[in-house]
């Protein structure tokens, strides 16, 4: 800081020689020319006290010629001119970083940049944030960095909003800069609270604005009541689905003014038909069956609740029934095939956004839901003597905690995450509000869901794959565990399921019992048909007597009236006793061939599925099996002939 300027700042404002100080500043910095000098002189002749110029209308201030821009910024950064936030957000301060050299702002701006880079911002990012937010705040408030307050941020935010409304121009760059500066000052200890998310949920009254005015109070009152017992995201989802019903009523029956007047035939059934034909506004396609069910169930709960609560405008009778909800499909979990899983992992390992990529790798390694993943804190790893390392998974979707064992590779991954995350002050936990040091922090805030989704999409594209959802990593983990033979109880513990039915979905993917039975029956059928001798003309001869008769083979329990038992001795005693005709192992000659036909159909389907997934070896194995079954079926046809 120049001593001359310090003495001038302390002197009487009317005694300052701004032109002399400006000339001295240009000499020290090696800048300036005849045009800027003349512009400064012209400005001072009109405005001996520069602050009087700041009281003029915005249009007048913006009309100031470019030859005075350098002089105006010089006055601003030295604290001799506060031009107003409306001017600061409407004018680009192009020479800001050149003019702050040897100014009172220089030290504060450098401290701010160091604080920004300490929580992960790059040098370029810190420059942009500093000039677009903190620089303007320091100019207008004329205080030091430590004296900035939340009210100062709010004043600049209001000016940005007004500019957007008046000009129609967006202010996203200012919004991002203000949020980033707020986070930096929070972690520097200057501000007491971190910034809230810029996209705050709307008030219920605003959410239901499309509903008939007479029905809006009931909708708002219901959502406010549910806020006391449900999570905020749950209530937000309820509001979205109920508004669909409110819009339908406003269009279908504008004269309806009370829920008590709802009629099954006039209102509910037409709404159910509209839900069945509803279009997704984001992709222009029909909504899914699950979305249809959610809209209907939400409306059903709404009407049932207000009836049970005894609201005076509640419907007089039940209007929605169980059969009104469409039956949901029961698809298998959408796991990633082994080859795709490997390629995705390699793409994530090459990512430049290490924190998000490592978060996804951790989700795959431990089968974590995305919400559980981002709620992890720094102390989530627990070392148990003799039992290895364990990951404590926080409360998630089902409000349960669990412990997941870790291998050395995953422990190394977590160590790398700890080294990559940005340091800073503790943040409020979304569930409890207590200060917490979260594992995934980036630029001084928690890593967001959208950042993970974008990184996963980027990695999937790099791996030559289509769209992949984060939850598919959990399905892939569970499928790998099932293939490795993990027990149902262990799978429930690893995934945090509260019922066996939830984990049994993965058991349907690769049921080892079904596989074993399939292979046993197939081998038995092949051994039976394979013992039939061939005639010279290629036809099969059925031996009538002797040990060569397949029906008398040692693997068969007994010859029975009307057929034969295919039960192997290794299966033990038969539980069916004397009701053999109802036993799955009871077969007639024709039934043996039909069994092979059914097995061939299954093998064809499995081969097609494997080929569509790119599992070349699996598809080839099924095709070889189909060839063997074709040969056995040909022998069966010869036998029948």
Coordinates of N, CA, C and O in Angstrom, one line a residue, residues 348 353 356 360 448-461 467-468 470:
X348 N -14.0 -44.9 -14.7 CA -14.1 -44.1 -13.5 C -12.6 -43.9 -12.9 O -12.3 -42.9 -12.4
X353 N -12.3 -35.9 -12.4 CA -13.1 -35.5 -11.2 C -13.0 -36.6 -10.2 O -13.9 -37.4 -10.0
X356 N -15.9 -37.4 -7.2 CA -17.1 -38.0 -7.7 C -16.9 -39.4 -8.2 O -17.7 -40.3 -7.9
X360 N -18.4 -43.0 -6.6 CA -19.1 -44.1 -7.4 C -18.5 -45.4 -7.2 O -19.1 -46.4 -7.1
X448 N -23.1 -33.2 -4.4 CA -24.5 -33.4 -4.7 C -24.8 -34.6 -5.5 O -24.0 -35.2 -6.2
X449 N -26.1 -35.0 -5.5 CA -26.6 -36.1 -6.3 C -26.3 -35.9 -7.8 O -25.9 -36.8 -8.5
X450 N -26.6 -34.7 -8.2 CA -26.5 -34.4 -9.7 C -25.0 -34.5 -10.1 O -24.8 -35.0 -11.3
X451 N -24.1 -34.1 -9.3 CA -22.7 -34.3 -9.7 C -22.3 -35.7 -9.9 O -21.6 -36.1 -10.8
X452 N -22.8 -36.6 -9.0 CA -22.6 -38.0 -9.2 C -23.2 -38.6 -10.5 O -22.6 -39.4 -11.2
X453 N -24.4 -38.2 -10.7 CA -25.1 -38.6 -11.9 C -24.4 -38.2 -13.2 O -24.3 -39.0 -14.2
X454 N -24.0 -36.9 -13.2 CA -23.2 -36.4 -14.4 C -21.9 -37.2 -14.6 O -21.6 -37.5 -15.7
X455 N -21.2 -37.4 -13.5 CA -20.0 -38.2 -13.6 C -20.2 -39.6 -14.1 O -19.4 -40.2 -14.9
X456 N -21.2 -40.2 -13.6 CA -21.5 -41.6 -14.0 C -21.9 -41.7 -15.5 O -21.5 -42.6 -16.2
X457 N -22.7 -40.7 -15.9 CA -23.0 -40.6 -17.4 C -21.8 -40.4 -18.2 O -21.7 -41.0 -19.3
X458 N -20.9 -39.6 -17.8 CA -19.6 -39.4 -18.5 C -18.8 -40.6 -18.6 O -18.3 -41.0 -19.7
X459 N -18.7 -41.3 -17.5 CA -17.9 -42.6 -17.5 C -18.6 -43.7 -18.3 O -17.9 -44.4 -19.0
X460 N -19.9 -43.7 -18.2 CA -20.6 -44.7 -19.0 C -20.4 -44.5 -20.5 O -20.2 -45.4 -21.3
X461 N -20.5 -43.2 -20.9 CA -20.2 -42.9 -22.3 C -18.8 -43.3 -22.7 O -18.6 -43.8 -23.8
X467 N -27.2 -45.2 -20.9 CA -27.4 -44.5 -19.7 C -27.4 -45.5 -18.5 O -27.9 -46.6 -18.6
X468 N -26.7 -45.1 -17.4 CA -26.5 -45.9 -16.2 C -27.0 -45.1 -15.1 O -26.6 -43.9 -14.9
X470 N -27.2 -44.5 -10.8 CA -26.3 -44.9 -9.7 C -26.8 -46.1 -8.9 O -26.0 -46.9 -8.4

